[in-house]
Amino acid sequence: MNRYIAGIIIFFSFLCATSQVVAQTTTITGIVTDSITEEPLSSISVFLKGTTIAVMTDSNGRYTIRTSRTDVTEVGFTSLGYREKTIPVKMGGIRVVNASLCPSDFILQEIDVRPKKERYSRKNNPAVDFVRNLISRRDEHNPENHDYYSYDQYDKMTIALNDFSEEKKEKKIFSKFQFLFDFVDTSEITGKPILTVSIREKISKCYYRKNPESHRQKVNGIYHEGIDEIFSKEGIAAFYNEIFKEIDIFQNNISIMLTRFVSPLSTIGPAFYKYYLGDTVIVDGEKCLKLLFVPFNAESAGFVGNMYVTLDSTYFVKNLSMAVPKNINLNYVEDLIINQEFTRTSDGTRIKTKDDMVVEFQIMPGTPKLYTRRLAMYRGHSFDPFVDKETLELFNQEDRVVVDDMAEVMPASFWDDNRQVELKTQESLVGQLLEKLRSIPVYYWLEKIIKILITGYIETGHEKDMSKFDIGPMNTTLSYNSFEGLRMRVGGFTTANLNKHWFWKGYVAFGTRDHRVKYSSRVEYSFPEKDYSPAEYKVHSLALTHTYDVNQLGQQYEYTNKDNIFLSLKRKSDIRTTYLQNTELSYQREHDFGLSYGANLRYKIEESTKYVTFTENSGIDHKYYHWAEAEVHIRYAPHEKFYQSKGMRYPINRDAPILMLSHTFSPKNFLGSKFMINRTDITFAKDVWFSAFGHIESAFQVSHVWNQAPYTMLIIPNANLSYTIQEGSYSLLSPMEFVFDSYASWDVSYYANGLIFNRIPYLKVLRLREVFTFKGFFGNLSDKNNPYKTTLNPHLWSFSNKEGEYIADGNNKTLRLPYMEIAAGLDNVFKILQIEYVHRLTYRDHQNVSKHGIRIALHFSF
């Protein structure tokens, strides 16, 4: 899913691509250093006062500004963590202006807190003792200690192109976009010129009830306008909410940017951070001590910063300012800064009044940056019991977040009355900016192309989001497999712009080797109205599907289509294939608290091929097999977050356990079925985080077929024949190498987050991360399903065993050892790749099997 992270950044980078600057009248150059260490400073913003002309220093602290303006008198220098400085300059010719910047009290770089070779000890350290007292009292002021708690919340998300200076006016690429500079603003946080391209606002009322414990949020107003509307509206909102999550420093872990950071107030804080006691100051009339903190290792997932804590027995935190270290192993993030402000009530309860986060992104050195700011303001706090009918009814609803029907159409007067901070002029003009941009053909078509690449579909409507039929997915248009040869496919689906309840999707495909036409048609009725796609959360629908296509036995892909073009390159032939005709009636229901369930009625006709035959031990050969089945399933995934695209869901996190139970029943002698089938599947998945030391992604499955069944209905472990890394499959397994009626599997991957590489000099600059995988399965084939027991099972189908490949022979009906694969690899290679070496541990003596290999995947992550 994280490929969408790169999609966002790349899209904005395209818009802000650079070209050579024309020589100017005045050239100002110099070097910027740290006033304490005298080391060169990179990524310092150097700007001409009174203009939007700005550049950044390089890795050696050097900069050069060229301009034809004659009204400039000062050069400014600014960066997060340093005090802004201005130096007078005369225009004309070549001017050398060097600057020495002082670290600010706002944020400290690790090397600036104390000398590099300081002797820091936790023992008998008053700062550590102070922090331990603070940590022990961190829960005493929690507002959720009250039985009831409510407040008004205002959220504003701003996305802008960073360092959008007037120098860009001279670049050829902006010759048709001169109007952009009329929309340029200045960030009040960084002082840099920015071009706001997206604005999102939300006004809500939040409620907490202690018994039974529950949270509710009533959203009364939503406004969004921006360049990011090329993404799924629902999906991008979930994505933003997760990566720019509201943080709680009073917990052990802080989850932002899809990463876990160690909180400065974590119980392991004294082992992770260095703490220093600063000056005593007066904050809001209270005497406070300044507490500074930096992680022992600048590459690890921690923060540098300070907080002001009252000098009394309460250890109350008044405010907090912190950022990530410059050398942190965090992709695309150049700067990340967090400000929080707190006040307390008469009984000592902690009330948050402001939560401000600024992030500067950059996809690679030398490319433009993206500026984001998430500002949350809080007021109207109350601890009174909820007595009004509207609030009480809110707690009776299953949705934790309830959006008012009129939230997206509230008048301007509503926003004027309820905004807790005034909207800046340039932020309110985003709609006008986009209207002008889209009137230029080159931008219009660039946006269309990038949207197709990201969503995988071509919209047929000319107006924004007004398509009634989307064509795709485009990554399945052409693909290749050994059975069909070149596979050509075209398809699509109707959208809610045609009908908000009724939807159709389908495709037609043709193979150049088997010369057969395949097809699928699905009609779906959604009980709730949909904004665009029938797959939007929460699904509550009834659907009828008819499909005729190939069935690749032992090959299933969880997060992609089986005919994805990127799966076409295989390590071996994939001929274990039948033709399957499936008519299915399905019901699906999802609930906001994580519960989903459904039922399916299916009638199937499977056709044998020369590679997969249906031959009984008695010698009778079947060309077709007919059967009907019913399936019920239930899934519980509390607090699950995912990105919802038009055709698929990609998990953002699996912090809470995910449990799924399904049972399939096929009655004997019904609609042609000669066997009675009962199959039960239980799956469990969970991500386990070790704070800043990485995380484990785990998945387990147990399956059992209770009755006698032909091998196509038994359990065939999932083989991945591609050279890509695919979740839920085995990289070195052959299709149909094993067939079971009892099965248990595990898939465990540890992403170490640079635990080793972050500590190796020179190597740590590559920001590589370690990944280790261990997966395998146990299995058993009982006598009743063993076709080699010919006298016992005369009507079972014998295993197809052609082409000289090893296929489960039934001689070892219970595995002596589990099938196992291990992998070790590098993640974050060039920030986009995961490369693994996979080694097969058991059953290496099987014929024509892969014993080891290199696997690769695009893996975008922060």
Short mmCIF file of N, CA, C and O in Angstrom, two decimals, residues 565-670:
data_model
loop_
_atom_site.label_atom_id
_atom_site.label_comp_id
_atom_site.label_asym_id
_atom_site.label_seq_id
_atom_site.Cartn_x
_atom_site.Cartn_y
_atom_site.Cartn_z
N ILE A 565 0.35 -7.51 -14.79
CA ILE A 565 1.47 -7.63 -15.73
C ILE A 565 2.80 -7.83 -15.02
O ILE A 565 3.71 -8.47 -15.54
N PHE A 566 2.91 -7.33 -13.79
CA PHE A 566 4.17 -7.44 -13.06
C PHE A 566 4.40 -8.85 -12.51
O PHE A 566 5.47 -9.13 -11.98
N LEU A 567 3.41 -9.72 -12.64
CA LEU A 567 3.58 -11.12 -12.24
C LEU A 567 3.86 -12.02 -13.43
O LEU A 567 3.96 -13.24 -13.28
N SER A 568 4.02 -11.44 -14.60
CA SER A 568 4.16 -12.24 -15.81
C SER A 568 5.50 -12.98 -15.87
O SER A 568 5.58 -14.07 -16.44
N LEU A 569 6.55 -12.39 -15.33
CA LEU A 569 7.85 -13.05 -15.35
C LEU A 569 7.88 -14.07 -14.22
O LEU A 569 7.83 -13.72 -13.04
N LYS A 570 7.98 -15.36 -14.58
CA LYS A 570 7.89 -16.43 -13.60
C LYS A 570 9.20 -17.22 -13.54
O LYS A 570 9.93 -17.33 -14.52
N ARG A 571 9.44 -17.83 -12.38
CA ARG A 571 10.64 -18.66 -12.20
C ARG A 571 10.44 -20.06 -12.78
O ARG A 571 11.40 -20.80 -12.94
N LYS A 572 9.20 -20.43 -13.06
CA LYS A 572 8.92 -21.72 -13.69
C LYS A 572 7.53 -21.64 -14.31
O LYS A 572 6.76 -20.72 -14.04
N SER A 573 7.20 -22.62 -15.15
CA SER A 573 5.91 -22.59 -15.84
C SER A 573 4.76 -22.76 -14.85
O SER A 573 4.89 -23.43 -13.83
N ASP A 574 3.63 -22.15 -15.16
CA ASP A 574 2.44 -22.22 -14.31
C ASP A 574 1.30 -22.87 -15.07
O ASP A 574 0.32 -22.23 -15.44
N ILE A 575 1.45 -24.15 -15.31
CA ILE A 575 0.49 -24.87 -16.15
C ILE A 575 -0.56 -25.63 -15.35
O ILE A 575 -1.46 -26.23 -15.94
N ARG A 576 -0.44 -25.64 -14.02
CA ARG A 576 -1.44 -26.37 -13.21
C ARG A 576 -2.74 -25.58 -13.19
O ARG A 576 -3.10 -24.91 -12.22
N THR A 577 -3.46 -25.65 -14.29
CA THR A 577 -4.58 -24.76 -14.52
C THR A 577 -5.79 -25.52 -15.07
O THR A 577 -5.64 -26.42 -15.91
N THR A 578 -6.97 -25.14 -14.58
CA THR A 578 -8.24 -25.64 -15.12
C THR A 578 -9.05 -24.44 -15.60
O THR A 578 -8.64 -23.28 -15.43
N TYR A 579 -10.22 -24.73 -16.18
CA TYR A 579 -11.19 -23.68 -16.48
C TYR A 579 -12.32 -23.80 -15.45
O TYR A 579 -12.78 -24.90 -15.15
N LEU A 580 -12.76 -22.65 -14.94
CA LEU A 580 -13.78 -22.67 -13.89
C LEU A 580 -14.88 -21.69 -14.24
O LEU A 580 -14.63 -20.51 -14.51
N GLN A 581 -16.11 -22.21 -14.22
CA GLN A 581 -17.29 -21.36 -14.38
C GLN A 581 -17.98 -21.27 -13.02
O GLN A 581 -18.32 -22.27 -12.41
N ASN A 582 -18.18 -20.04 -12.56
CA ASN A 582 -18.69 -19.83 -11.20
C ASN A 582 -19.83 -18.83 -11.24
O ASN A 582 -19.68 -17.70 -11.74
N THR A 583 -20.99 -19.25 -10.74
CA THR A 583 -22.13 -18.35 -10.56
C THR A 583 -22.36 -18.20 -9.07
O THR A 583 -22.51 -19.20 -8.36
N GLU A 584 -22.37 -16.96 -8.58
CA GLU A 584 -22.33 -16.74 -7.14
C GLU A 584 -23.28 -15.62 -6.72
O GLU A 584 -23.33 -14.54 -7.33
N LEU A 585 -24.04 -15.89 -5.67
CA LEU A 585 -24.86 -14.89 -5.00
C LEU A 585 -24.24 -14.62 -3.64
O LEU A 585 -24.05 -15.56 -2.85
N SER A 586 -23.89 -13.37 -3.36
CA SER A 586 -23.14 -13.07 -2.13
C SER A 586 -23.77 -11.90 -1.38
O SER A 586 -24.29 -10.95 -1.99
N TYR A 587 -23.69 -11.99 -0.07
CA TYR A 587 -24.13 -10.92 0.83
C TYR A 587 -22.96 -10.54 1.73
O TYR A 587 -22.28 -11.41 2.26
N GLN A 588 -22.72 -9.23 1.88
CA GLN A 588 -21.60 -8.76 2.69
C GLN A 588 -22.06 -7.59 3.54
O GLN A 588 -22.76 -6.69 3.07
N ARG A 589 -21.62 -7.59 4.82
CA ARG A 589 -21.98 -6.50 5.75
C ARG A 589 -20.77 -6.16 6.61
O ARG A 589 -20.12 -7.05 7.17
N GLU A 590 -20.44 -4.88 6.69
CA GLU A 590 -19.33 -4.40 7.51
C GLU A 590 -19.85 -3.41 8.54
O GLU A 590 -20.74 -2.60 8.25
N HIS A 591 -19.26 -3.46 9.74
CA HIS A 591 -19.61 -2.55 10.81
C HIS A 591 -18.41 -1.70 11.20
O HIS A 591 -17.25 -2.14 11.07
N ASP A 592 -18.67 -0.52 11.71
CA ASP A 592 -17.60 0.43 12.02
C ASP A 592 -16.68 -0.07 13.12
O ASP A 592 -15.51 0.30 13.16
N PHE A 593 -17.18 -0.91 14.02
CA PHE A 593 -16.34 -1.36 15.13
C PHE A 593 -15.44 -2.53 14.74
O PHE A 593 -14.78 -3.13 15.60
N GLY A 594 -15.41 -2.88 13.46
CA GLY A 594 -14.45 -3.86 12.98
C GLY A 594 -15.02 -5.22 12.64
O GLY A 594 -14.29 -6.09 12.17
N LEU A 595 -16.30 -5.43 12.86
CA LEU A 595 -16.92 -6.71 12.56
C LEU A 595 -17.49 -6.70 11.15
O LEU A 595 -18.15 -5.75 10.74
N SER A 596 -17.23 -7.77 10.41
CA SER A 596 -17.84 -7.97 9.10
C SER A 596 -18.22 -9.43 8.95
O SER A 596 -17.62 -10.31 9.56
N TYR A 597 -19.23 -9.68 8.14
CA TYR A 597 -19.68 -11.05 7.93
C TYR A 597 -20.41 -11.13 6.59
O TYR A 597 -20.78 -10.10 6.00
N GLY A 598 -20.58 -12.35 6.14
CA GLY A 598 -21.26 -12.51 4.86
C GLY A 598 -21.56 -13.97 4.58
O GLY A 598 -21.17 -14.87 5.33
N ALA A 599 -22.27 -14.17 3.48
CA ALA A 599 -22.63 -15.52 3.04
C ALA A 599 -22.58 -15.55 1.52
O ALA A 599 -22.88 -14.55 0.85
N ASN A 600 -22.21 -16.71 0.97
CA ASN A 600 -22.11 -16.89 -0.47
C ASN A 600 -22.75 -18.20 -0.88
O ASN A 600 -22.51 -19.24 -0.24
N LEU A 601 -23.52 -18.17 -1.94
CA LEU A 601 -24.07 -19.37 -2.57
C LEU A 601 -23.42 -19.47 -3.95
O LEU A 601 -23.49 -18.52 -4.75
N ARG A 602 -22.79 -20.62 -4.24
CA ARG A 602 -22.05 -20.77 -5.49
C ARG A 602 -22.48 -22.05 -6.22
O ARG A 602 -22.74 -23.07 -5.58
N TYR A 603 -22.49 -21.94 -7.54
CA TYR A 603 -22.62 -23.12 -8.40
C TYR A 603 -21.44 -23.09 -9.36
O TYR A 603 -21.26 -22.13 -10.12
N LYS A 604 -20.64 -24.18 -9.34
CA LYS A 604 -19.40 -24.21 -10.09
C LYS A 604 -19.37 -25.38 -11.08
O LYS A 604 -19.87 -26.46 -10.79
N ILE A 605 -18.76 -25.09 -12.20
CA ILE A 605 -18.46 -26.12 -13.19
C ILE A 605 -16.98 -25.99 -13.53
O ILE A 605 -16.55 -24.97 -14.07
N GLU A 606 -16.20 -27.02 -13.16
CA GLU A 606 -14.77 -26.99 -13.42
C GLU A 606 -14.43 -27.93 -14.56
O GLU A 606 -14.90 -29.08 -14.60
N GLU A 607 -13.63 -27.44 -15.48
CA GLU A 607 -13.26 -28.21 -16.68
C GLU A 607 -11.80 -28.63 -16.59
O GLU A 607 -10.91 -27.80 -16.33
N SER A 608 -11.54 -29.90 -16.79
CA SER A 608 -10.17 -30.40 -16.73
C SER A 608 -9.41 -29.98 -17.99
O SER A 608 -9.98 -29.61 -19.01
N THR A 609 -8.10 -30.05 -17.91
CA THR A 609 -7.21 -29.76 -19.03
C THR A 609 -6.20 -30.89 -19.14
O THR A 609 -6.16 -31.81 -18.31
N LYS A 610 -5.35 -30.83 -20.14
CA LYS A 610 -4.35 -31.89 -20.30
C LYS A 610 -3.31 -31.86 -19.17
O LYS A 610 -2.62 -32.84 -18.94
N TYR A 611 -3.23 -30.73 -18.46
CA TYR A 611 -2.28 -30.63 -17.36
C TYR A 611 -2.91 -31.00 -16.01
O TYR A 611 -2.22 -31.38 -15.08
N VAL A 612 -4.21 -30.85 -15.91
CA VAL A 612 -4.94 -31.18 -14.68
C VAL A 612 -6.14 -32.02 -15.07
O VAL A 612 -7.12 -31.50 -15.63
N THR A 613 -6.06 -33.32 -14.78
CA THR A 613 -7.12 -34.25 -15.20
C THR A 613 -7.97 -34.67 -14.02
O THR A 613 -7.54 -34.64 -12.87
N PHE A 614 -9.21 -35.08 -14.34
CA PHE A 614 -10.14 -35.57 -13.32
C PHE A 614 -10.39 -37.06 -13.60
O PHE A 614 -11.42 -37.44 -14.17
N THR A 615 -9.44 -37.89 -13.26
CA THR A 615 -9.53 -39.33 -13.55
C THR A 615 -9.65 -40.12 -12.26
O THR A 615 -8.77 -40.05 -11.39
N GLU A 616 -10.74 -40.88 -12.13
CA GLU A 616 -10.94 -41.69 -10.94
C GLU A 616 -9.96 -42.86 -10.93
O GLU A 616 -9.48 -43.32 -11.97
N ASN A 617 -9.70 -43.36 -9.73
CA ASN A 617 -8.85 -44.54 -9.60
C ASN A 617 -9.44 -45.75 -10.33
O ASN A 617 -8.72 -46.66 -10.74
N SER A 618 -10.76 -45.73 -10.48
CA SER A 618 -11.42 -46.83 -11.19
C SER A 618 -11.25 -46.74 -12.69
O SER A 618 -11.66 -47.63 -13.43
N GLY A 619 -10.66 -45.64 -13.17
CA GLY A 619 -10.40 -45.48 -14.59
C GLY A 619 -11.37 -44.56 -15.30
O GLY A 619 -11.18 -44.25 -16.47
N ILE A 620 -12.42 -44.09 -14.64
CA ILE A 620 -13.39 -43.20 -15.27
C ILE A 620 -12.80 -41.80 -15.36
O ILE A 620 -12.30 -41.26 -14.37
N ASP A 621 -12.86 -41.21 -16.54
CA ASP A 621 -12.31 -39.87 -16.76
C ASP A 621 -13.45 -38.85 -16.86
O ASP A 621 -14.46 -39.10 -17.54
N HIS A 622 -13.32 -37.73 -16.18
CA HIS A 622 -14.33 -36.68 -16.20
C HIS A 622 -13.77 -35.45 -16.89
O HIS A 622 -12.68 -34.99 -16.57
N LYS A 623 -14.52 -34.93 -17.82
CA LYS A 623 -14.13 -33.66 -18.46
C LYS A 623 -14.59 -32.49 -17.61
O LYS A 623 -13.89 -31.47 -17.50
N TYR A 624 -15.77 -32.63 -16.99
CA TYR A 624 -16.32 -31.56 -16.17
C TYR A 624 -16.70 -32.11 -14.79
O TYR A 624 -17.00 -33.30 -14.65
N TYR A 625 -16.70 -31.23 -13.82
CA TYR A 625 -17.22 -31.59 -12.51
C TYR A 625 -18.13 -30.46 -12.04
O TYR A 625 -17.74 -29.27 -12.08
N HIS A 626 -19.34 -30.79 -11.58
CA HIS A 626 -20.33 -29.80 -11.14
C HIS A 626 -20.50 -29.93 -9.63
O HIS A 626 -20.55 -31.03 -9.09
N TRP A 627 -20.61 -28.79 -8.97
CA TRP A 627 -20.97 -28.84 -7.56
C TRP A 627 -21.50 -27.49 -7.10
O TRP A 627 -21.24 -26.45 -7.71
N ALA A 628 -22.29 -27.53 -6.04
CA ALA A 628 -22.84 -26.33 -5.41
C ALA A 628 -22.32 -26.25 -3.99
O ALA A 628 -22.12 -27.28 -3.34
N GLU A 629 -22.11 -25.04 -3.51
CA GLU A 629 -21.59 -24.88 -2.15
C GLU A 629 -22.13 -23.60 -1.53
O GLU A 629 -22.53 -22.65 -2.23
N ALA A 630 -22.15 -23.61 -0.22
CA ALA A 630 -22.53 -22.43 0.55
C ALA A 630 -21.40 -22.09 1.51
O ALA A 630 -20.81 -22.99 2.12
N GLU A 631 -21.09 -20.83 1.62
CA GLU A 631 -20.02 -20.39 2.53
C GLU A 631 -20.54 -19.29 3.44
O GLU A 631 -21.26 -18.38 3.01
N VAL A 632 -20.17 -19.36 4.70
CA VAL A 632 -20.42 -18.27 5.65
C VAL A 632 -19.07 -17.87 6.23
O VAL A 632 -18.19 -18.71 6.44
N HIS A 633 -18.90 -16.59 6.47
CA HIS A 633 -17.63 -16.11 7.03
C HIS A 633 -17.88 -14.93 7.94
O HIS A 633 -18.84 -14.16 7.77
N ILE A 634 -16.99 -14.78 8.89
CA ILE A 634 -17.05 -13.68 9.83
C ILE A 634 -15.62 -13.21 10.09
O ILE A 634 -14.70 -14.01 10.16
N ARG A 635 -15.46 -11.91 10.18
CA ARG A 635 -14.13 -11.32 10.34
C ARG A 635 -14.20 -10.21 11.38
O ARG A 635 -15.12 -9.38 11.35
N TYR A 636 -13.23 -10.21 12.28
CA TYR A 636 -13.19 -9.16 13.30
C TYR A 636 -11.82 -8.50 13.24
O TYR A 636 -10.79 -9.15 13.46
N ALA A 637 -11.82 -7.20 12.95
CA ALA A 637 -10.57 -6.43 12.81
C ALA A 637 -10.75 -5.06 13.44
O ALA A 637 -10.92 -4.06 12.75
N PRO A 638 -10.76 -4.97 14.78
CA PRO A 638 -10.97 -3.68 15.44
C PRO A 638 -9.84 -2.70 15.14
O PRO A 638 -8.67 -3.09 15.09
N HIS A 639 -10.19 -1.46 14.90
CA HIS A 639 -9.23 -0.36 14.67
C HIS A 639 -8.37 -0.59 13.43
O HIS A 639 -7.30 0.00 13.30
N GLU A 640 -8.82 -1.43 12.51
CA GLU A 640 -8.06 -1.66 11.28
C GLU A 640 -8.08 -0.39 10.43
O GLU A 640 -9.09 0.26 10.27
N LYS A 641 -6.92 -0.04 9.86
CA LYS A 641 -6.81 1.10 8.96
C LYS A 641 -6.32 0.60 7.60
O LYS A 641 -5.42 -0.24 7.53
N PHE A 642 -6.91 1.10 6.55
CA PHE A 642 -6.52 0.66 5.22
C PHE A 642 -6.75 1.79 4.22
O PHE A 642 -7.52 2.72 4.47
N TYR A 643 -6.02 1.70 3.09
CA TYR A 643 -6.26 2.60 1.98
C TYR A 643 -7.21 1.90 1.02
O TYR A 643 -6.92 0.81 0.54
N GLN A 644 -8.33 2.54 0.74
CA GLN A 644 -9.34 1.97 -0.15
C GLN A 644 -9.17 2.55 -1.54
O GLN A 644 -9.42 3.74 -1.77
N SER A 645 -8.69 1.75 -2.49
CA SER A 645 -8.63 2.19 -3.88
C SER A 645 -9.93 1.80 -4.56
O SER A 645 -10.85 1.26 -3.94
N LYS A 646 -10.00 2.02 -5.86
CA LYS A 646 -11.23 1.69 -6.58
C LYS A 646 -11.47 0.19 -6.67
O LYS A 646 -12.61 -0.25 -6.77
N GLY A 647 -10.38 -0.60 -6.62
CA GLY A 647 -10.57 -2.01 -6.81
C GLY A 647 -10.07 -2.89 -5.67
O GLY A 647 -10.35 -4.08 -5.65
N MET A 648 -9.34 -2.32 -4.72
CA MET A 648 -8.71 -3.17 -3.71
C MET A 648 -8.42 -2.36 -2.45
O MET A 648 -8.33 -1.14 -2.47
N ARG A 649 -8.26 -3.09 -1.35
CA ARG A 649 -7.88 -2.47 -0.08
C ARG A 649 -6.46 -2.85 0.28
O ARG A 649 -6.07 -4.01 0.16
N TYR A 650 -5.71 -1.86 0.75
CA TYR A 650 -4.33 -2.10 1.15
C TYR A 650 -4.21 -1.71 2.63
O TYR A 650 -4.54 -0.58 3.00
N PRO A 651 -3.77 -2.63 3.48
CA PRO A 651 -3.70 -2.31 4.91
C PRO A 651 -2.69 -1.23 5.21
O PRO A 651 -1.59 -1.21 4.65
N ILE A 652 -3.05 -0.30 6.07
CA ILE A 652 -2.13 0.70 6.58
C ILE A 652 -1.48 0.20 7.86
O ILE A 652 -0.29 0.36 8.07
N ASN A 653 -2.27 -0.41 8.70
CA ASN A 653 -1.71 -1.05 9.90
C ASN A 653 -2.59 -2.21 10.32
O ASN A 653 -3.75 -2.30 9.94
N ARG A 654 -1.97 -3.13 11.07
CA ARG A 654 -2.70 -4.24 11.68
C ARG A 654 -2.30 -4.31 13.15
O ARG A 654 -1.90 -5.35 13.64
N ASP A 655 -2.41 -3.17 13.82
CA ASP A 655 -1.98 -3.11 15.21
C ASP A 655 -2.85 -3.98 16.10
O ASP A 655 -2.37 -4.60 17.05
N ALA A 656 -4.13 -3.99 15.80
CA ALA A 656 -5.04 -4.86 16.55
C ALA A 656 -5.13 -6.20 15.84
O ALA A 656 -4.93 -6.30 14.63
N PRO A 657 -5.42 -7.28 16.58
CA PRO A 657 -5.50 -8.60 15.94
C PRO A 657 -6.65 -8.67 14.94
O PRO A 657 -7.70 -8.07 15.13
N ILE A 658 -6.42 -9.40 13.87
CA ILE A 658 -7.44 -9.64 12.85
C ILE A 658 -7.75 -11.13 12.84
O ILE A 658 -6.85 -11.95 12.65
N LEU A 659 -8.99 -11.45 13.06
CA LEU A 659 -9.41 -12.85 13.14
C LEU A 659 -10.51 -13.10 12.12
O LEU A 659 -11.47 -12.32 12.02
N MET A 660 -10.37 -14.20 11.36
CA MET A 660 -11.38 -14.55 10.37
C MET A 660 -11.70 -16.03 10.45
O MET A 660 -10.80 -16.87 10.56
N LEU A 661 -12.98 -16.34 10.40
CA LEU A 661 -13.47 -17.72 10.44
C LEU A 661 -14.42 -17.92 9.27
O LEU A 661 -15.32 -17.10 9.04
N SER A 662 -14.21 -18.99 8.52
CA SER A 662 -15.12 -19.29 7.41
C SER A 662 -15.39 -20.79 7.36
O SER A 662 -14.54 -21.61 7.76
N HIS A 663 -16.56 -21.14 6.87
CA HIS A 663 -16.92 -22.56 6.70
C HIS A 663 -17.67 -22.70 5.38
O HIS A 663 -18.57 -21.92 5.07
N THR A 664 -17.27 -23.73 4.61
CA THR A 664 -17.87 -24.01 3.31
C THR A 664 -18.50 -25.40 3.34
O THR A 664 -17.89 -26.36 3.80
N PHE A 665 -19.73 -25.47 2.84
CA PHE A 665 -20.48 -26.74 2.82
C PHE A 665 -21.00 -26.99 1.41
O PHE A 665 -21.62 -26.12 0.79
N SER A 666 -20.74 -28.21 0.90
CA SER A 666 -21.25 -28.63 -0.39
C SER A 666 -22.01 -29.94 -0.19
O SER A 666 -21.41 -30.95 0.21
N PRO A 667 -23.32 -29.95 -0.41
CA PRO A 667 -24.09 -31.19 -0.18
C PRO A 667 -23.86 -32.23 -1.29
O PRO A 667 -23.68 -31.89 -2.45
N LYS A 668 -23.87 -33.47 -0.91
CA LYS A 668 -23.68 -34.57 -1.86
C LYS A 668 -24.95 -34.81 -2.67
O LYS A 668 -26.07 -34.63 -2.17
N ASN A 669 -24.76 -35.18 -3.93
CA ASN A 669 -25.86 -35.49 -4.84
C ASN A 669 -26.80 -34.30 -5.04
O ASN A 669 -28.01 -34.46 -5.22
N PHE A 670 -26.23 -33.10 -5.01
CA PHE A 670 -27.04 -31.89 -5.25
C PHE A 670 -26.42 -31.13 -6.41
O PHE A 670 -25.23 -30.76 -6.36
#
